[in-house]
């Protein structure tokens, strides 16, 4: 398959048709006019040699370029993935910790609330105890006063009653004596002298 | 032509199409200029690999950044084209194809090879020789056949009668058009680019060709990407499961 390229000589000026005459002349000067007719499609041993060179290059590049560099790329990829994963894990752990501490805070809060409630309750109970104590103290004081007064009144009443009873006894006694006297007087007047009762 | 019309830059702006620097290898001929530049390309890639990958660290520095970038780029490309399960096996092949074509194209586009004079022909990107591109395309064909047969055994050939038996001729034809289109696309693009730059430089040697040269750098990179992507797509097509 050998195609003569001498046809190029006639074709090229057509490519540069708009160029001026000098240009055309220059092109013709530049063309390999004097050389033997060139062969564009000149297949020969160059083809298998080139194929061999390319295969050689492929073997070389596989060994020294694409395999080792690809390995480095893959390793870096894996490393980055790992680091990213561990960083994410760390972040998750951190978040979880923080969430936990937030939960702890809520329990602390509950404890504090309970403590406060207890304090309030204690204070309240203390106050109420104090109030009760005062109340009972006053009550007992009042009771004492009341009892004393009552006792005094009772005693006075009793003594008064006793005095009255004594008086009424004396009165009765004197009444008896008077009645006896009166009756003996009556009898003396009624009955003849000399009659003994 | 009169002498004053002679472009003083015509020496370095000379465009030689289809001129080869023949070496005789026994009874065979080879294109010396292609082999020379291809050895240079291999040396550049070997050097890059040695400098970049001799001391790989988990925290990259220097050229390791570059080699890692290339590796990831090729892996992404392979994963997109071939699929999650099989792609790692094909990263070296696609990476080799990409790097070889890329470095070849850019060495052709950026380096002033014309300063080194050869008895015949001129040094240029190895990819502007049909031998190189056909070698790459044939390797790709072999690769996808190998990938398909390895994955599916003889069932691989079922795909010639998929989705219907009458498509058999078209499916068989595809196996020829694939390497053909791969090789000619690369060859044509790179050769055309060098020709356009050469012609423009011979017309106006300064400033004006720069946009075309930049476009050439862009095209060169795109062609490397296209070749690697299509090779990956063909391999992916061969290993994909039909139901």
GROMACS .gro file of C-alpha atoms in nm:
model
  440
    1UNK     CA    1   0.000   0.000   0.000
    2UNK     CA    2   0.219   0.280  -0.127
    3UNK     CA    3   0.057   0.607  -0.221
    4UNK     CA    4   0.268   0.867  -0.388
    5UNK     CA    5   0.235   1.203  -0.223
    6UNK     CA    6   0.354   1.399  -0.524
    7UNK     CA    7  -0.004   1.507  -0.566
    8UNK     CA    8   0.047   1.724  -0.259
    9UNK     CA    9   0.253   1.959  -0.472
   10UNK     CA   10  -0.043   2.057  -0.684
   11UNK     CA   11  -0.285   2.057  -0.394
   12UNK     CA   12  -0.106   2.276  -0.144
   13UNK     CA   13  -0.119   2.602  -0.340
   14UNK     CA   14  -0.493   2.549  -0.356
   15UNK     CA   15  -0.499   2.538   0.021
   16UNK     CA   16  -0.344   2.884   0.032
   17UNK     CA   17  -0.534   3.022  -0.262
   18UNK     CA   18  -0.595   3.363  -0.109
   19UNK     CA   19  -0.224   3.416  -0.051
   20UNK     CA   20  -0.037   3.650  -0.273
   21UNK     CA   21   0.193   3.536  -0.546
   22UNK     CA   22   0.506   3.569  -0.334
   23UNK     CA   23   0.359   3.342  -0.083
   24UNK     CA   24   0.282   3.085  -0.346
   25UNK     CA   25   0.634   3.108  -0.472
   26UNK     CA   26   0.769   3.064  -0.125
   27UNK     CA   27   0.559   2.759  -0.065
   28UNK     CA   28   0.681   2.606  -0.386
   29UNK     CA   29   1.033   2.684  -0.276
   30UNK     CA   30   0.961   2.528   0.056
   31UNK     CA   31   0.823   2.210  -0.092
   32UNK     CA   32   1.063   1.921  -0.141
   33UNK     CA   33   1.049   1.974  -0.511
   34UNK     CA   34   1.396   1.849  -0.576
   35UNK     CA   35   1.371   1.541  -0.359
   36UNK     CA   36   1.246   1.212  -0.486
   37UNK     CA   37   0.873   1.161  -0.468
   38UNK     CA   38   0.784   1.105  -0.105
   39UNK     CA   39   0.581   0.818   0.027
   40UNK     CA   40   0.315   0.897   0.282
   41UNK     CA   41   0.187   0.543   0.324
   42UNK     CA   42   0.517   0.366   0.333
   43UNK     CA   43   0.471   0.061   0.553
   44UNK     CA   44   0.783  -0.123   0.647
   45UNK     CA   45   0.964  -0.269   0.945
   46UNK     CA   46   0.908   0.057   1.135
   47UNK     CA   47   0.557  -0.063   1.223
   48UNK     CA   48   0.652  -0.374   1.421
   49UNK     CA   49   0.941  -0.187   1.578
   50UNK     CA   50   0.706   0.087   1.695
   51UNK     CA   51   0.460  -0.173   1.826
   52UNK     CA   52   0.745  -0.337   2.015
   53UNK     CA   53   0.856  -0.003   2.157
   54UNK     CA   54   0.503   0.071   2.275
   55UNK     CA   55   0.472  -0.271   2.438
   56UNK     CA   56   0.809  -0.218   2.604
   57UNK     CA   57   0.692   0.120   2.725
   58UNK     CA   58   0.372  -0.039   2.854
   59UNK     CA   59   0.560  -0.303   3.051
   60UNK     CA   60   0.792  -0.038   3.191
   61UNK     CA   61   0.511   0.201   3.282
   62UNK     CA   62   0.308  -0.073   3.443
   63UNK     CA   63   0.601  -0.167   3.661
   64UNK     CA   64   0.734   0.177   3.744
   65UNK     CA   65   0.443   0.417   3.703
   66UNK     CA   66   0.085   0.297   3.714
   67UNK     CA   67   0.119   0.013   3.963
   68UNK     CA   68   0.330   0.192   4.227
   69UNK     CA   69   0.159   0.530   4.187
   70UNK     CA   70  -0.180   0.359   4.187
   71UNK     CA   71  -0.079   0.180   4.506
   72UNK     CA   72   0.020   0.510   4.666
   73UNK     CA   73  -0.312   0.661   4.559
   74UNK     CA   74  -0.510   0.367   4.696
   75UNK     CA   75  -0.315   0.368   5.021
   76UNK     CA   76  -0.370   0.739   5.065
   77UNK     CA   77  -0.736   0.691   4.986
   78UNK     CA   78  -0.763   0.418   5.250
   79UNK     CA   79  -0.564   0.624   5.500
   80UNK     CA   80  -0.784   0.928   5.449
   81UNK     CA   81  -1.095   0.715   5.475
   82UNK     CA   82  -0.964   0.563   5.798
   83UNK     CA   83  -0.868   0.897   5.945
   84UNK     CA   84  -1.196   1.048   5.843
   85UNK     CA   85  -1.373   0.752   5.999
   86UNK     CA   86  -1.176   0.778   6.324
   87UNK     CA   87  -1.231   1.153   6.335
   88UNK     CA   88  -1.601   1.096   6.285
   89UNK     CA   89  -1.596   0.828   6.556
   90UNK     CA   90  -1.414   1.066   6.789
   91UNK     CA   91  -1.667   1.334   6.717
   92UNK     CA   92  -1.949   1.090   6.779
   93UNK     CA   93  -1.790   0.985   7.109
   94UNK     CA   94  -1.743   1.348   7.205
   95UNK     CA   95  -2.102   1.426   7.119
   96UNK     CA   96  -2.220   1.124   7.309
   97UNK     CA   97  -2.011   1.233   7.609
   98UNK     CA   98  -2.150   1.579   7.593
   99UNK     CA   99  -2.500   1.441   7.566
  100UNK     CA  100  -2.426   1.221   7.868
  101UNK     CA  101  -2.301   1.515   8.069
  102UNK     CA  102  -2.614   1.702   7.975
  103UNK     CA  103  -2.813   1.410   8.109
  104UNK     CA  104  -2.597   1.416   8.425
  105UNK     CA  105  -2.677   1.782   8.458
  106UNK     CA  106  -3.042   1.705   8.448
  107UNK     CA  107  -3.002   1.448   8.727
  108UNK     CA  108  -2.793   1.702   8.916
  109UNK     CA  109  -3.070   1.946   8.858
  110UNK     CA  110  -3.316   1.694   8.993
  111UNK     CA  111  -3.093   1.641   9.297
  112UNK     CA  112  -3.066   2.014   9.348
  113UNK     CA  113  -3.440   2.050   9.314
  114UNK     CA  114  -3.490   1.769   9.562
  115UNK     CA  115  -3.242   1.930   9.797
  116UNK     CA  116  -3.414   2.263   9.764
  117UNK     CA  117  -3.746   2.101   9.818
  118UNK     CA  118  -3.608   1.923  10.120
  119UNK     CA  119  -3.469   2.248  10.253
  120UNK     CA  120  -3.801   2.417  10.202
  121UNK     CA  121  -3.978   2.125  10.363
  122UNK     CA  122  -3.734   2.125  10.653
  123UNK     CA  123  -3.769   2.494  10.698
  124UNK     CA  124  -4.142   2.464  10.680
  125UNK     CA  125  -4.152   2.180  10.927
  126UNK     CA  126  -3.911   2.364  11.154
  127UNK     CA  127  -4.123   2.673  11.136
  128UNK     CA  128  -4.437   2.475  11.198
  129UNK     CA  129  -4.267   2.293  11.485
  130UNK     CA  130  -4.162   2.624  11.628
  131UNK     CA  131  -4.508   2.760  11.582
  132UNK     CA  132  -4.653   2.451  11.743
  133UNK     CA  133  -4.407   2.473  12.031
  134UNK     CA  134  -4.494   2.834  12.089
  135UNK     CA  135  -4.856   2.755  12.054
  136UNK     CA  136  -4.836   2.470  12.303
  137UNK     CA  137  -4.625   2.683  12.536
  138UNK     CA  138  -4.878   2.958  12.528
  139UNK     CA  139  -5.151   2.706  12.560
  140UNK     CA  140  -4.990   2.551  12.865
  141UNK     CA  141  -4.929   2.895  13.011
  142UNK     CA  142  -5.286   2.986  12.947
  143UNK     CA  143  -5.397   2.653  13.090
  144UNK     CA  144  -5.191   2.715  13.397
  145UNK     CA  145  -5.333   3.061  13.442
  146UNK     CA  146  -5.675   2.924  13.382
  147UNK     CA  147  -5.622   2.638  13.626
  148UNK     CA  148  -5.476   2.868  13.884
  149UNK     CA  149  -5.766   3.101  13.848
  150UNK     CA  150  -6.006   2.815  13.855
  151UNK     CA  151  -5.839   2.666  14.156
  152UNK     CA  152  -5.842   2.999  14.330
  153UNK     CA  153  -6.203   3.052  14.246
  154UNK     CA  154  -6.289   2.701  14.355
  155UNK     CA  155  -6.100   2.742  14.679
  156UNK     CA  156  -6.260   3.073  14.746
  157UNK     CA  157  -6.597   2.933  14.661
  158UNK     CA  158  -6.534   2.633  14.883
  159UNK     CA  159  -6.419   2.845  15.170
  160UNK     CA  160  -6.713   3.072  15.117
  161UNK     CA  161  -6.943   2.775  15.112
  162UNK     CA  162  -6.774   2.636  15.419
  163UNK     CA  163  -6.808   2.968  15.592
  164UNK     CA  164  -7.167   2.988  15.488
  165UNK     CA  165  -7.223   2.631  15.609
  166UNK     CA  166  -7.056   2.717  15.941
  167UNK     CA  167  -7.261   3.025  15.967
  168UNK     CA  168  -7.575   2.841  15.878
  169UNK     CA  169  -7.482   2.574  16.136
  170UNK     CA  170  -7.429   2.836  16.401
  171UNK     CA  171  -7.745   2.997  16.289
  172UNK     CA  172  -7.924   2.669  16.309
  173UNK     CA  173  -7.772   2.606  16.649
  174UNK     CA  174  -7.878   2.942  16.769
  175UNK     CA  175  -8.208   2.887  16.602
  176UNK     CA  176  -8.240   2.560  16.789
  177UNK     CA  177  -8.153   2.729  17.114
  178UNK     CA  178  -8.394   3.006  17.041
  179UNK     CA  179  -8.656   2.755  16.939
  180UNK     CA  180  -8.596   2.563  17.264
  181UNK     CA  181  -8.609   2.880  17.459
  182UNK     CA  182  -8.919   2.989  17.280
  183UNK     CA  183  -9.081   2.653  17.324
  184UNK     CA  184  -8.992   2.635  17.693
  185UNK     CA  185  -9.128   2.986  17.724
  186UNK     CA  186  -9.439   2.875  17.549
  187UNK     CA  187  -9.461   2.574  17.762
  188UNK     CA  188  -9.409   2.771  18.073
  189UNK     CA  189  -9.686   2.998  17.980
  190UNK     CA  190  -9.915   2.732  17.857
  191UNK     CA  191  -9.860   2.473  18.117
  192UNK     CA  192  -9.946   2.512  18.477
  193UNK     CA  193  -9.670   2.568  18.715
  194UNK     CA  194  -9.539   2.264  18.857
  195UNK     CA  195  -9.583   2.048  18.547
  196UNK     CA  196  -9.268   1.907  18.438
  197UNK     CA  197  -9.206   1.846  18.067
  198UNK     CA  198   1.184   3.237  -0.886
  199UNK     CA  199   1.397   3.542  -0.825
  200UNK     CA  200   1.633   3.537  -0.530
  201UNK     CA  201   1.471   3.823  -0.341
  202UNK     CA  202   1.158   3.616  -0.313
  203UNK     CA  203   1.352   3.347  -0.136
  204UNK     CA  204   1.236   3.327   0.218
  205UNK     CA  205   1.540   3.347   0.448
  206UNK     CA  206   1.362   3.106   0.680
  207UNK     CA  207   1.300   2.851   0.407
  208UNK     CA  208   1.574   2.634   0.551
  209UNK     CA  209   1.396   2.573   0.879
  210UNK     CA  210   1.049   2.622   0.742
  211UNK     CA  211   1.093   2.355   0.482
  212UNK     CA  212   0.806   2.116   0.464
  213UNK     CA  213   0.897   1.766   0.366
  214UNK     CA  214   0.609   1.536   0.307
  215UNK     CA  215   0.662   1.169   0.264
  216UNK     CA  216   1.039   1.203   0.287
  217UNK     CA  217   1.203   0.940   0.498
  218UNK     CA  218   1.544   0.891   0.642
  219UNK     CA  219   1.587   0.529   0.552
  220UNK     CA  220   1.794   0.288   0.750
  221UNK     CA  221   1.875  -0.046   0.609
  222UNK     CA  222   1.815  -0.331   0.852
  223UNK     CA  223   1.927  -0.644   0.677
  224UNK     CA  224   1.700  -0.660   0.379
  225UNK     CA  225   1.441  -0.440   0.547
  226UNK     CA  226   1.407  -0.065   0.551
  227UNK     CA  227   1.302   0.142   0.849
  228UNK     CA  228   1.223   0.510   0.891
  229UNK     CA  229   1.517   0.636   1.089
  230UNK     CA  230   1.364   0.976   1.174
  231UNK     CA  231   1.060   0.809   1.332
  232UNK     CA  232   1.271   0.574   1.540
  233UNK     CA  233   1.502   0.851   1.653
  234UNK     CA  234   1.221   1.073   1.777
  235UNK     CA  235   1.038   0.776   1.927
  236UNK     CA  236   1.351   0.692   2.126
  237UNK     CA  237   1.359   1.050   2.241
  238UNK     CA  238   0.992   1.023   2.343
  239UNK     CA  239   1.061   0.698   2.529
  240UNK     CA  240   1.357   0.862   2.700
  241UNK     CA  241   1.138   1.156   2.808
  242UNK     CA  242   0.875   0.924   2.951
  243UNK     CA  243   1.133   0.702   3.119
  244UNK     CA  244   1.297   1.013   3.266
  245UNK     CA  245   0.966   1.148   3.390
  246UNK     CA  246   0.889   0.815   3.547
  247UNK     CA  247   1.228   0.786   3.713
  248UNK     CA  248   1.227   1.139   3.848
  249UNK     CA  249   0.863   1.133   3.951
  250UNK     CA  250   0.831   0.781   4.086
  251UNK     CA  251   1.176   0.698   4.224
  252UNK     CA  252   1.080   0.816   4.573
  253UNK     CA  253   0.706   0.780   4.618
  254UNK     CA  254   0.569   0.935   4.934
  255UNK     CA  255   0.223   0.940   5.079
  256UNK     CA  256   0.242   1.318   5.073
  257UNK     CA  257   0.342   1.392   4.716
  258UNK     CA  258   0.589   1.661   4.617
  259UNK     CA  259   0.760   1.770   4.299
  260UNK     CA  260   0.702   1.552   3.997
  261UNK     CA  261   0.511   1.294   4.199
  262UNK     CA  262   0.217   1.536   4.184
  263UNK     CA  263   0.236   1.519   3.808
  264UNK     CA  264   0.265   1.140   3.786
  265UNK     CA  265  -0.023   1.104   4.031
  266UNK     CA  266  -0.230   1.346   3.830
  267UNK     CA  267  -0.165   1.147   3.513
  268UNK     CA  268  -0.244   0.820   3.691
  269UNK     CA  269  -0.572   0.952   3.826
  270UNK     CA  270  -0.661   1.099   3.490
  271UNK     CA  271  -0.602   0.767   3.313
  272UNK     CA  272  -0.787   0.577   3.585
  273UNK     CA  273  -1.086   0.807   3.550
  274UNK     CA  274  -1.079   0.768   3.174
  275UNK     CA  275  -1.053   0.390   3.198
  276UNK     CA  276  -1.328   0.372   3.460
  277UNK     CA  277  -1.563   0.578   3.247
  278UNK     CA  278  -1.497   0.378   2.933
  279UNK     CA  279  -1.444   0.022   3.058
  280UNK     CA  280  -1.643   0.012   3.379
  281UNK     CA  281  -1.582  -0.037   3.747
  282UNK     CA  282  -1.487  -0.407   3.740
  283UNK     CA  283  -1.232  -0.438   3.461
  284UNK     CA  284  -1.076  -0.097   3.428
  285UNK     CA  285  -0.770  -0.142   3.652
  286UNK     CA  286  -0.622  -0.407   3.422
  287UNK     CA  287  -0.633  -0.168   3.128
  288UNK     CA  288  -0.491   0.141   3.297
  289UNK     CA  289  -0.132   0.060   3.191
  290UNK     CA  290  -0.225   0.012   2.826
  291UNK     CA  291  -0.441   0.324   2.802
  292UNK     CA  292  -0.187   0.524   3.000
  293UNK     CA  293   0.093   0.411   2.770
  294UNK     CA  294  -0.105   0.497   2.460
  295UNK     CA  295  -0.200   0.835   2.601
  296UNK     CA  296   0.145   0.927   2.723
  297UNK     CA  297   0.320   0.806   2.410
  298UNK     CA  298   0.089   0.993   2.174
  299UNK     CA  299   0.083   1.302   2.393
  300UNK     CA  300   0.458   1.330   2.433
  301UNK     CA  301   0.510   1.247   2.063
  302UNK     CA  302   0.264   1.510   1.948
  303UNK     CA  303   0.396   1.780   2.174
  304UNK     CA  304   0.755   1.704   2.093
  305UNK     CA  305   0.658   1.751   1.727
  306UNK     CA  306   0.469   2.070   1.802
  307UNK     CA  307   0.708   2.233   2.046
  308UNK     CA  308   1.061   2.122   1.966
  309UNK     CA  309   1.250   2.273   1.673
  310UNK     CA  310   1.349   1.941   1.522
  311UNK     CA  311   1.428   2.106   1.191
  312UNK     CA  312   1.745   2.247   1.343
  313UNK     CA  313   1.890   1.896   1.329
  314UNK     CA  314   1.946   1.818   0.966
  315UNK     CA  315   1.908   1.473   0.826
  316UNK     CA  316   2.034   1.357   0.487
  317UNK     CA  317   1.675   1.304   0.380
  318UNK     CA  318   1.343   1.371   0.546
  319UNK     CA  319   1.317   1.554   0.874
  320UNK     CA  320   1.267   1.480   1.238
  321UNK     CA  321   0.906   1.523   1.352
  322UNK     CA  322   0.651   1.369   1.581
  323UNK     CA  323   0.658   0.990   1.546
  324UNK     CA  324   0.278   1.005   1.519
  325UNK     CA  325   0.297   1.173   1.181
  326UNK     CA  326   0.425   0.850   1.036
  327UNK     CA  327   0.160   0.600   0.935
  328UNK     CA  328   0.364   0.312   1.074
  329UNK     CA  329   0.339   0.446   1.428
  330UNK     CA  330  -0.031   0.516   1.418
  331UNK     CA  331  -0.111   0.181   1.258
  332UNK     CA  332   0.101   0.008   1.520
  333UNK     CA  333  -0.098   0.183   1.792
  334UNK     CA  334  -0.429   0.103   1.623
  335UNK     CA  335  -0.341  -0.265   1.571
  336UNK     CA  336  -0.233  -0.296   1.933
  337UNK     CA  337  -0.570  -0.149   2.030
  338UNK     CA  338  -0.752  -0.400   1.810
  339UNK     CA  339  -0.556  -0.689   1.959
  340UNK     CA  340  -0.630  -0.547   2.304
  341UNK     CA  341  -1.003  -0.539   2.266
  342UNK     CA  342  -1.017  -0.883   2.108
  343UNK     CA  343  -0.804  -1.014   2.394
  344UNK     CA  344  -1.020  -0.838   2.652
  345UNK     CA  345  -1.344  -0.974   2.503
  346UNK     CA  346  -1.224  -1.331   2.455
  347UNK     CA  347  -1.068  -1.340   2.799
  348UNK     CA  348  -1.388  -1.222   2.959
  349UNK     CA  349  -1.642  -1.423   2.760
  350UNK     CA  350  -1.449  -1.699   2.583
  351UNK     CA  351  -1.600  -1.795   2.249
  352UNK     CA  352  -1.928  -1.632   2.346
  353UNK     CA  353  -1.749  -1.311   2.256
  354UNK     CA  354  -1.821  -1.381   1.890
  355UNK     CA  355  -2.193  -1.374   1.963
  356UNK     CA  356  -2.172  -1.002   1.932
  357UNK     CA  357  -2.129  -1.030   1.556
  358UNK     CA  358  -2.490  -1.140   1.528
  359UNK     CA  359  -2.616  -0.885   1.778
  360UNK     CA  360  -2.872  -0.737   1.776
  361UNK     CA  361  -2.971  -0.928   1.457
  362UNK     CA  362  -2.799  -1.184   1.239
  363UNK     CA  363  -2.822  -0.979   0.920
  364UNK     CA  364  -2.590  -0.720   1.079
  365UNK     CA  365  -2.303  -0.971   1.064
  366UNK     CA  366  -2.126  -0.803   0.770
  367UNK     CA  367  -2.146  -0.462   0.933
  368UNK     CA  368  -2.018  -0.599   1.262
  369UNK     CA  369  -1.727  -0.770   1.086
  370UNK     CA  370  -1.657  -0.453   0.895
  371UNK     CA  371  -1.641  -0.261   1.222
  372UNK     CA  372  -1.337  -0.459   1.329
  373UNK     CA  373  -1.157  -0.321   1.025
  374UNK     CA  374  -1.289   0.032   1.037
  375UNK     CA  375  -1.197   0.076   1.402
  376UNK     CA  376  -0.819   0.050   1.359
  377UNK     CA  377  -0.841   0.225   1.027
  378UNK     CA  378  -1.020   0.526   1.169
  379UNK     CA  379  -0.802   0.530   1.480
  380UNK     CA  380  -0.476   0.531   1.286
  381UNK     CA  381  -0.583   0.769   1.011
  382UNK     CA  382  -0.739   1.016   1.251
  383UNK     CA  383  -0.417   1.047   1.446
  384UNK     CA  384  -0.191   1.038   1.145
  385UNK     CA  385  -0.399   1.291   0.951
  386UNK     CA  386  -0.439   1.533   1.236
  387UNK     CA  387  -0.073   1.545   1.328
  388UNK     CA  388   0.054   1.554   0.971
  389UNK     CA  389  -0.198   1.821   0.875
  390UNK     CA  390  -0.104   2.027   1.174
  391UNK     CA  391   0.265   2.013   1.093
  392UNK     CA  392   0.193   2.096   0.729
  393UNK     CA  393  -0.024   2.394   0.817
  394UNK     CA  394   0.236   2.529   1.058
  395UNK     CA  395   0.513   2.467   0.804
  396UNK     CA  396   0.324   2.642   0.525
  397UNK     CA  397   0.237   2.936   0.747
  398UNK     CA  398   0.591   2.972   0.872
  399UNK     CA  399   0.718   2.971   0.516
  400UNK     CA  400   0.466   3.245   0.433
  401UNK     CA  401   0.507   3.468   0.738
  402UNK     CA  402   0.782   3.345   0.962
  403UNK     CA  403   0.702   3.557   1.266
  404UNK     CA  404   0.403   3.608   1.499
  405UNK     CA  405   0.129   3.501   1.259
  406UNK     CA  406   0.183   3.125   1.291
  407UNK     CA  407   0.171   3.142   1.670
  408UNK     CA  408  -0.209   3.097   1.701
  409UNK     CA  409  -0.188   2.801   1.464
  410UNK     CA  410   0.096   2.659   1.671
  411UNK     CA  411  -0.112   2.698   1.985
  412UNK     CA  412  -0.400   2.532   1.806
  413UNK     CA  413  -0.151   2.260   1.712
  414UNK     CA  414  -0.064   2.204   2.079
  415UNK     CA  415  -0.433   2.184   2.158
  416UNK     CA  416  -0.506   1.944   1.872
  417UNK     CA  417  -0.212   1.729   1.973
  418UNK     CA  418  -0.340   1.695   2.329
  419UNK     CA  419  -0.694   1.631   2.208
  420UNK     CA  420  -0.575   1.361   1.967
  421UNK     CA  421  -0.394   1.181   2.247
  422UNK     CA  422  -0.708   1.200   2.459
  423UNK     CA  423  -0.930   1.087   2.171
  424UNK     CA  424  -0.710   0.790   2.092
  425UNK     CA  425  -0.695   0.676   2.454
  426UNK     CA  426  -1.068   0.733   2.504
  427UNK     CA  427  -1.162   0.540   2.190
  428UNK     CA  428  -0.926   0.256   2.278
  429UNK     CA  429  -1.094   0.244   2.619
  430UNK     CA  430  -1.438   0.256   2.459
  431UNK     CA  431  -1.356  -0.035   2.226
  432UNK     CA  432  -1.223  -0.242   2.514
  433UNK     CA  433  -1.526  -0.151   2.723
  434UNK     CA  434  -1.755  -0.249   2.437
  435UNK     CA  435  -1.578  -0.584   2.410
  436UNK     CA  436  -1.608  -0.668   2.780
  437UNK     CA  437  -1.957  -0.535   2.839
  438UNK     CA  438  -2.229  -0.789   2.905
  439UNK     CA  439  -2.504  -0.842   2.652
  440UNK     CA  440  -2.820  -1.004   2.769
   0.00000   0.00000   0.00000
